[in-house]
Amino acid sequence: MFPRSTSPLAPRLALAALAFGLLPAAASARPADGTLTLMPIPQSMTVRDGRFRVDEDLSIAPAEALVPKGAGNVMSGAAPRAVKAARRFMSRLSGRTGLFFKQDYLASRGPSGEARIRYAYGRPGAVKPDEDESYTLTVDPAGIALTAVTDIGVLRGFETLLQLLSADERGYYFPCVAISDRPRFTWRGLLIDVGRHFHPVEVIKRNLDAMAAVKMNVLHWHLTEDQGFRVESKVFPKLHELGSDGMFYTQDQVRDVIAYADDRGIRVMPEFDLPGHATSWFVAYPEFSSAPGSYSIERKFGVFAPAFNPADERVYAFLDAFLKEMAGLFPDPYIHIGGDEVEGHQWDASPEILAFKKKRGLADNAALQAYFNTRLLKILTKYRKTMVGWDEIFQPALPKDVVIHSWRGPQALVEAARNGVRGILSNGYYIDLCQPAEAHYLNDPVPADSTLTDAQKALVLGGEATMWSELVTAETIDSRIWPRTAAIAERLWSPASVRNVDDMYRRLGQVSVELEELGLLHLKTPDMLLRRLAGGPEIEPLRVLAEAVEPLKGYKRHDQAAYTSLSPFTRFVDACAPESLPARAFGKMIDLYLADRDPLAGAEVRRALSAWKDNHALVLPFLAASPALREVEALSLGLARACGVGIEALDHLLKGESRPASWAKDQANVLAEAAKPAAHAELAVVKAITRLVEACAGGAAK
Amino acid sequence: MFPRSTSPLAPRLALAALAFGLLPAAASARPADGTLTLMPIPQSMTVRDGRFRVDEDLSIAPAEALVPKGAGNVMSGAAPRAVKAARRFMSRLSGRTGLFFKQDYLASRGPSGEARIRYAYGRPGAVKPDEDESYTLTVDPAGIALTAVTDIGVLRGFETLLQLLSADERGYYFPCVAISDRPRFTWRGLLIDVGRHFHPVEVIKRNLDAMAAVKMNVLHWHLTEDQGFRVESKVFPKLHELGSDGMFYTQDQVRDVIAYADDRGIRVMPEFDLPGHATSWFVAYPEFSSAPGSYSIERKFGVFAPAFNPADERVYAFLDAFLKEMAGLFPDPYIHIGGDEVEGHQWDASPEILAFKKKRGLADNAALQAYFNTRLLKILTKYRKTMVGWDEIFQPALPKDVVIHSWRGPQALVEAARNGVRGILSNGYYIDLCQPAEAHYLNDPVPADSTLTDAQKALVLGGEATMWSELVTAETIDSRIWPRTAAIAERLWSPASVRNVDDMYRRLGQVSVELEELGLLHLKTPDMLLRRLAGGPEIEPLRVLAEAVEPLKGYKRHDQAAYTSLSPFTRFVDACAPESLPARAFGKMIDLYLADRDPLAGAEVRRALSAWKDNHALVLPFLAASPALREVEALSLGLARACGVGIEALDHLLKGESRPASWAKDQANVLAEAAKPAAHAELAVVKAITRLVEACAGGAAK
């Protein structure tokens, strides 16, 4: 048992430990007792007795003899993708265990019957939808066998095996298991918006690694926005030269990213948002917009007037040439054309466009956009690409082979499916809105109560987490994507029946640490920002405060300041996780206490309340030294007061005293005051403290 | 005053705060009292009354009117280098202050008389040795003027201005100063060895940013080694294809890095190490080595036999074609040809080479290498490059325009200078050896007692910190380079008289935090590695332990294991800073106490000793859960025991009791045991505790 009660360092330990199983048997979140931490959970798994020991003699090799029968052409040697994945597997395993493996796993290529980890597959996989990603993984005390129909399945299996790593008194081991696994949905994506803020290649790459670790397979690269045109065009170089502030990807870099993703079995689907969200295009080509005048790169966020002119034939010639170039650059069979949020003012104000609508019998702007989309579809079809668009583009008259991407609600997918059209879900997966992982986790593309037929359900291809980047920079983006996106990844891979929220959170904390080995900054950035704000290395009280705080949810943060793409995203709010796992654990601990008045839980709650209450005095000197931090005083003071209320309520509960309604009302007022937004953020623990007060007022004697 | 004594979190706070002024007035290391934290210290500075307020109205623009008279051609507008630097300046200032600047500093280009920060220069600078990097910076309450002969000087001035940022109760400000600054040495470099471990482009770029922040101006890119050939050759593609495990820079990436460095006023000098350290070349071209047989990429570290065959004319034709290609790729006027550590066995065993030596009258292998170098010199001269080589290449017969790079000792520079040959110093700047910053800081390329004439002294161009990468990966390299390299940067820029070690350390801690804004991982990596080792997010006791531990110094770590380029560099030792600033501060606090028995200092020492002693019990559960951590048990136990000894000694001292020599001997034995290497590391606090014991034994009553 961890000697928390004797340590002056205990409060933070206790808070963090709380997040991972409430009362852990050891300081580590890595279970030593055989509890597995797989995410996503496999389709089927049997755990057996026995342990495969991981030691310096560990070796890995492809093994043709293991190729499953009927799995296609027999592999001849191993394709580069599997060999490279095996090298990364060994490197990561060495990094986690600190073991000096004897095998030169970078050099060894050929099959070997003596390797202790052997892998095999039937044929190289194609990185496209509906490819077979299934695998079978068998761990025995003497050896490990990983087989799959395609090498992509092998990649997925390596990630599972890494997650199986366990430890006991003798050292590291893999538990003996038999796993048979395959994804529920074929489209498991992450959208990264590089338009509103640019994110360099290394950001994309480390997120591709993390996606692969949780078995996601589509990078949706949102490349153009009002605020920036982010891809080099050799046909129209003014697009990136004038529309990006110099922040764009060269075509070489794009090819590099695609190859990197392909190595990880991940598709790269580009989005060119049309006809709205297009201001940055018009910096170079104002003549293609629907209103005269020069344009500059948009700095603010929102829905803006500039839109392509659907009445101008030159626009289609331009887009044809541009999309032809991009169709050659991006091998994915899908291109996303956006289609969302056409503001309409430019169309309504243009005599040319009004006349065009009249002539064509286009009743409204939706019909005009439908016309535009039909023209785009023709272009994309010519270049053998399937069109994907946001749900605004859906209309029953469209051909059946488009894909509808739902952002406004799940109903769009239902309508599309009823019309025989495929769809993917992002509504409910907007990770930029700082909602808890739980909300995303329980959001199912095909809910249990779906009224669709099985054939219609099959048209729902999956979903995508969407990282819109108004409020994130390359410094902070990882901390907004991870670890919550891992919960979405599980929703899209694992059986629909996997819905235990507490167990998801138990695993999320450990997976989050494992994802760090891929270069993600999500766990590092908060401390960095706090150091920068403090102007020095010592930040402990700020850390303690940050654990009780979350950024404002939804779009509320935009009400707090006139954010632009040049604003600082280095404030305290940016150092706060979208969802504080310690705050969540604190709430669970209160519920545990309230459920049966467990004194141990009560003591833990009290310890947390006291630590946060006492923290305010420790925070104040930082505010004196750092003007940028002064805005957090209200949060820190509110936390101290709310915790004071909590302590008082807890004391009454511990004594079995009930309190009158007037008392509860007074306390509720204090808590309501503490719950107010400050510094673009809010306290994440007030609701839980409210439950303490309510229990106290509601006849707590027990 | 920070209320440390009442906080359960105090021990860590105290330890870290100790490092920054012993007893700081506030938690922050950013001084609120006007103390400046410039590094490197300028050549001349006058601080005046008054403060320039930094608020949202801050704006920046080039201002031709400010161009100093006689500073060359008048600038017309501002060159891209200065404009881009101004944007980065504003972005970093926004990030540090959290201020939403109203100016669209990305878009504004033209001169403006109204800007509050105005900059000007006489001509665009050339990124080459001996370029003028001087600048003048004047801060008045109403405005800031930065002028320079070249735009490179402007860049240097922006860095100084950023370091001037201060805070008071009203907000952020720049203190009013008049600074006139220029470097002491023209060659201020950092060598990064990408051969032994590969470091991707983003590692190089963020280190270029950090170099610029401390006014360094040469990236020495060590591109080839026995363990890897890291640059794409289009003329001989097998070199990188077979010699790099796929880890090399494309020529596009090289050009990108050079442009990035140029934007920051930094030269990029490539090194192709010849004729030894060349195993990776021979994987593709065994015929150019001095012994038959096939070669594979070397995994081990050391000095190996493979060397180019100086007797084979085909070798020179090959190197001519290769160096011609590289001379075109790298614009720097210097190419480093290595020349160090030719092992000799291949030369001694080859009848062909022995015959060649005899025929040419080459007495020994040194003479043979001199012959080889003369041939290389001829090739480089043809391609208008100046040859740089390690001190082995020096011989009086060489032409005077080579540059000698001293790694074996400062005497090489003296000899070269006496022979009229220029030199740069790296001996004493080997940052891979985990020596304290102090040692590097006091190591002067031209020591005060130098016997060289002034003309000879002028031949010493400067120096380079050398980041050899046997034991570092892309994950850990930043933490080995920074912050200690900032001390070397100051040595090479600031006047020779700037040698106050304590003041250097005071500034180093804050500069280290400021460097983080450039993307460096040096402060983030330790926690990351500890989380990985623990298998979970909670690491506080491991952090506390790591602050008392440093990696083994010099080459001693190589004795602890058979390290290869595939070894894990993710152990506890890799999470320990090369120099623990808290451990140093602890030692200073002991000295402070011993000097005058200040009871406050005594209390601080006791607090630190107790925290480390009690920490062992907190560490143990981590070891139970994580096999990779078990090796640190000896360190943790040794620390607890050493601190126990320290507490006992301190108790006696506080009571004014002297102890007999036998007691001191017993304690010394405990300390000697604790000082033994473990887990490839050692305790960094034992020497300081020894001083306590000695004081106690030596008649402490006072």
mmCIF file of C-alpha atoms in Angstrom, chain B residues 478-630:
data_model
loop_
_atom_site.group_PDB
_atom_site.id
_atom_site.type_symbol
_atom_site.label_atom_id
_atom_site.label_comp_id
_atom_site.label_asym_id
_atom_site.label_seq_id
_atom_site.Cartn_x
_atom_site.Cartn_y
_atom_site.Cartn_z
ATOM 1 C CA ASP B 478 17.805 18.692 -26.094
ATOM 2 C CA SER B 479 18.244 17.876 -22.417
ATOM 3 C CA ARG B 480 21.940 17.199 -23.017
ATOM 4 C CA ILE B 481 22.538 20.384 -25.010
ATOM 5 C CA TRP B 482 20.495 22.849 -22.961
ATOM 6 C CA PRO B 483 20.764 24.878 -20.861
ATOM 7 C CA ARG B 484 24.520 24.303 -20.408
ATOM 8 C CA THR B 485 25.309 25.363 -23.969
ATOM 9 C CA ALA B 486 23.968 28.825 -23.161
ATOM 10 C CA ALA B 487 26.917 29.225 -20.798
ATOM 11 C CA ILE B 488 29.290 28.379 -23.642
ATOM 12 C CA ALA B 489 27.446 30.836 -25.866
ATOM 13 C CA GLU B 490 28.119 33.532 -23.301
ATOM 14 C CA ARG B 491 31.804 32.610 -23.097
ATOM 15 C CA LEU B 492 32.096 33.059 -26.857
ATOM 16 C CA TRP B 493 30.068 36.269 -27.139
ATOM 17 C CA SER B 494 30.630 38.278 -23.963
ATOM 18 C CA PRO B 495 33.762 40.074 -22.832
ATOM 19 C CA ALA B 496 36.431 37.831 -21.315
ATOM 20 C CA SER B 497 35.934 39.555 -17.984
ATOM 21 C CA VAL B 498 32.399 38.148 -17.615
ATOM 22 C CA ARG B 499 33.203 35.188 -15.365
ATOM 23 C CA ASN B 500 30.902 35.312 -12.319
ATOM 24 C CA VAL B 501 29.852 31.698 -11.955
ATOM 25 C CA ASP B 502 27.056 32.196 -9.427
ATOM 26 C CA ASP B 503 25.507 34.928 -11.516
ATOM 27 C CA MET B 504 25.770 32.719 -14.588
ATOM 28 C CA TYR B 505 23.808 29.984 -12.784
ATOM 29 C CA ARG B 506 21.215 32.498 -11.593
ATOM 30 C CA ARG B 507 20.546 33.467 -15.184
ATOM 31 C CA LEU B 508 20.872 29.946 -16.611
ATOM 32 C CA GLY B 509 17.763 28.694 -14.848
ATOM 33 C CA GLN B 510 15.550 31.399 -16.276
ATOM 34 C CA VAL B 511 17.086 31.295 -19.740
ATOM 35 C CA SER B 512 16.393 27.570 -19.714
ATOM 36 C CA VAL B 513 12.677 28.221 -19.273
ATOM 37 C CA GLU B 514 12.725 30.902 -21.955
ATOM 38 C CA LEU B 515 14.370 28.507 -24.394
ATOM 39 C CA GLU B 516 11.388 26.189 -24.046
ATOM 40 C CA GLU B 517 9.203 28.541 -26.075
ATOM 41 C CA LEU B 518 11.283 27.538 -29.099
ATOM 42 C CA GLY B 519 10.095 23.960 -28.916
ATOM 43 C CA LEU B 520 12.989 22.435 -27.012
ATOM 44 C CA LEU B 521 12.170 19.334 -25.010
ATOM 45 C CA HIS B 522 14.981 19.704 -22.481
ATOM 46 C CA LEU B 523 12.706 20.443 -19.523
ATOM 47 C CA LYS B 524 9.919 18.129 -20.668
ATOM 48 C CA THR B 525 11.793 14.953 -21.461
ATOM 49 C CA PRO B 526 12.710 13.964 -17.890
ATOM 50 C CA ASP B 527 9.074 13.817 -16.766
ATOM 51 C CA MET B 528 8.124 11.980 -19.933
ATOM 52 C CA LEU B 529 10.733 9.310 -19.379
ATOM 53 C CA LEU B 530 9.760 8.959 -15.732
ATOM 54 C CA ARG B 531 6.103 8.519 -16.721
ATOM 55 C CA ARG B 532 7.116 5.878 -19.232
ATOM 56 C CA LEU B 533 9.208 4.068 -16.645
ATOM 57 C CA ALA B 534 6.456 4.270 -14.056
ATOM 58 C CA GLY B 535 3.861 3.212 -16.603
ATOM 59 C CA GLY B 536 1.567 5.962 -15.354
ATOM 60 C CA PRO B 537 1.193 9.690 -14.857
ATOM 61 C CA GLU B 538 2.259 9.965 -11.225
ATOM 62 C CA ILE B 539 6.009 10.390 -10.801
ATOM 63 C CA GLU B 540 6.641 12.852 -7.985
ATOM 64 C CA PRO B 541 8.994 10.696 -5.860
ATOM 65 C CA LEU B 542 10.963 9.779 -8.978
ATOM 66 C CA ARG B 543 11.324 13.452 -9.808
ATOM 67 C CA VAL B 544 12.583 14.189 -6.324
ATOM 68 C CA LEU B 545 15.135 11.397 -6.660
ATOM 69 C CA ALA B 546 16.202 12.494 -10.128
ATOM 70 C CA GLU B 547 17.035 15.956 -8.824
ATOM 71 C CA ALA B 548 19.716 14.393 -6.621
ATOM 72 C CA VAL B 549 21.190 12.256 -9.401
ATOM 73 C CA GLU B 550 23.361 12.898 -12.440
ATOM 74 C CA PRO B 551 24.528 10.588 -15.224
ATOM 75 C CA LEU B 552 28.043 9.236 -14.847
ATOM 76 C CA LYS B 553 30.523 11.791 -16.132
ATOM 77 C CA GLY B 554 33.043 11.562 -18.924
ATOM 78 C CA TYR B 555 33.162 8.177 -20.621
ATOM 79 C CA LYS B 556 32.341 6.205 -17.492
ATOM 80 C CA ARG B 557 28.819 5.363 -18.571
ATOM 81 C CA HIS B 558 30.205 3.254 -21.393
ATOM 82 C CA ASP B 559 31.725 0.926 -18.797
ATOM 83 C CA GLN B 560 28.304 0.108 -17.406
ATOM 84 C CA ALA B 561 26.799 -1.618 -20.437
ATOM 85 C CA ALA B 562 27.541 -2.532 -24.026
ATOM 86 C CA TYR B 563 25.761 0.428 -25.536
ATOM 87 C CA THR B 564 24.857 0.366 -29.213
ATOM 88 C CA SER B 565 22.866 2.677 -31.425
ATOM 89 C CA LEU B 566 19.848 0.424 -30.767
ATOM 90 C CA SER B 567 20.080 0.476 -26.980
ATOM 91 C CA PRO B 568 17.240 1.987 -24.983
ATOM 92 C CA PHE B 569 17.982 5.534 -23.864
ATOM 93 C CA THR B 570 14.868 5.614 -21.772
ATOM 94 C CA ARG B 571 16.203 4.564 -18.399
ATOM 95 C CA PHE B 572 16.254 6.559 -15.220
ATOM 96 C CA VAL B 573 19.731 7.876 -16.012
ATOM 97 C CA ASP B 574 18.386 9.393 -19.215
ATOM 98 C CA ALA B 575 15.804 11.318 -17.194
ATOM 99 C CA CYS B 576 18.513 12.872 -15.034
ATOM 100 C CA ALA B 577 19.897 16.224 -16.107
ATOM 101 C CA PRO B 578 23.625 16.249 -16.938
ATOM 102 C CA GLU B 579 23.920 18.810 -14.180
ATOM 103 C CA SER B 580 21.277 19.026 -11.476
ATOM 104 C CA LEU B 581 20.687 22.685 -10.682
ATOM 105 C CA PRO B 582 18.803 21.807 -7.474
ATOM 106 C CA ALA B 583 21.733 19.651 -6.363
ATOM 107 C CA ARG B 584 24.113 22.509 -7.044
ATOM 108 C CA ALA B 585 21.888 24.904 -5.124
ATOM 109 C CA PHE B 586 21.807 22.437 -2.248
ATOM 110 C CA GLY B 587 25.598 22.494 -2.145
ATOM 111 C CA LYS B 588 25.624 26.275 -2.209
ATOM 112 C CA MET B 589 23.149 26.340 0.648
ATOM 113 C CA ILE B 590 25.407 24.079 2.701
ATOM 114 C CA ASP B 591 28.316 26.385 1.987
ATOM 115 C CA LEU B 592 26.203 29.348 2.996
ATOM 116 C CA TYR B 593 25.343 27.637 6.251
ATOM 117 C CA LEU B 594 28.904 26.571 6.949
ATOM 118 C CA ALA B 595 30.219 30.047 6.235
ATOM 119 C CA ASP B 596 28.324 31.788 9.011
ATOM 120 C CA ARG B 597 25.982 29.213 10.556
ATOM 121 C CA ASP B 598 22.927 31.101 9.330
ATOM 122 C CA PRO B 599 20.033 29.238 11.024
ATOM 123 C CA LEU B 600 17.693 29.939 8.080
ATOM 124 C CA ALA B 601 20.152 28.284 5.713
ATOM 125 C CA GLY B 602 20.505 25.447 8.220
ATOM 126 C CA ALA B 603 16.751 24.948 8.204
ATOM 127 C CA GLU B 604 16.671 24.866 4.415
ATOM 128 C CA VAL B 605 19.461 22.303 4.324
ATOM 129 C CA ARG B 606 17.625 20.180 6.851
ATOM 130 C CA ARG B 607 14.394 20.385 4.890
ATOM 131 C CA ALA B 608 16.117 19.199 1.737
ATOM 132 C CA LEU B 609 17.932 16.393 3.561
ATOM 133 C CA SER B 610 14.703 15.217 5.167
ATOM 134 C CA ALA B 611 12.751 15.323 1.934
ATOM 135 C CA TRP B 612 15.337 13.206 0.134
ATOM 136 C CA LYS B 613 15.659 10.819 3.094
ATOM 137 C CA ASP B 614 11.905 10.323 3.350
ATOM 138 C CA ASN B 615 11.615 9.965 -0.397
ATOM 139 C CA HIS B 616 13.019 6.445 -0.416
ATOM 140 C CA ALA B 617 9.856 4.979 1.063
ATOM 141 C CA LEU B 618 7.863 6.718 -1.648
ATOM 142 C CA VAL B 619 10.100 5.379 -4.382
ATOM 143 C CA LEU B 620 9.817 1.735 -3.387
ATOM 144 C CA PRO B 621 6.262 1.123 -4.684
ATOM 145 C CA PHE B 622 7.374 2.355 -8.093
ATOM 146 C CA LEU B 623 10.135 -0.219 -8.150
ATOM 147 C CA ALA B 624 7.655 -2.946 -7.298
ATOM 148 C CA ALA B 625 5.492 -1.973 -10.251
ATOM 149 C CA SER B 626 8.206 -1.266 -12.790
ATOM 150 C CA PRO B 627 11.071 -3.683 -13.473
ATOM 151 C CA ALA B 628 12.877 -1.001 -15.498
ATOM 152 C CA LEU B 629 13.082 1.144 -12.377
ATOM 153 C CA ARG B 630 14.454 -1.498 -10.032
#
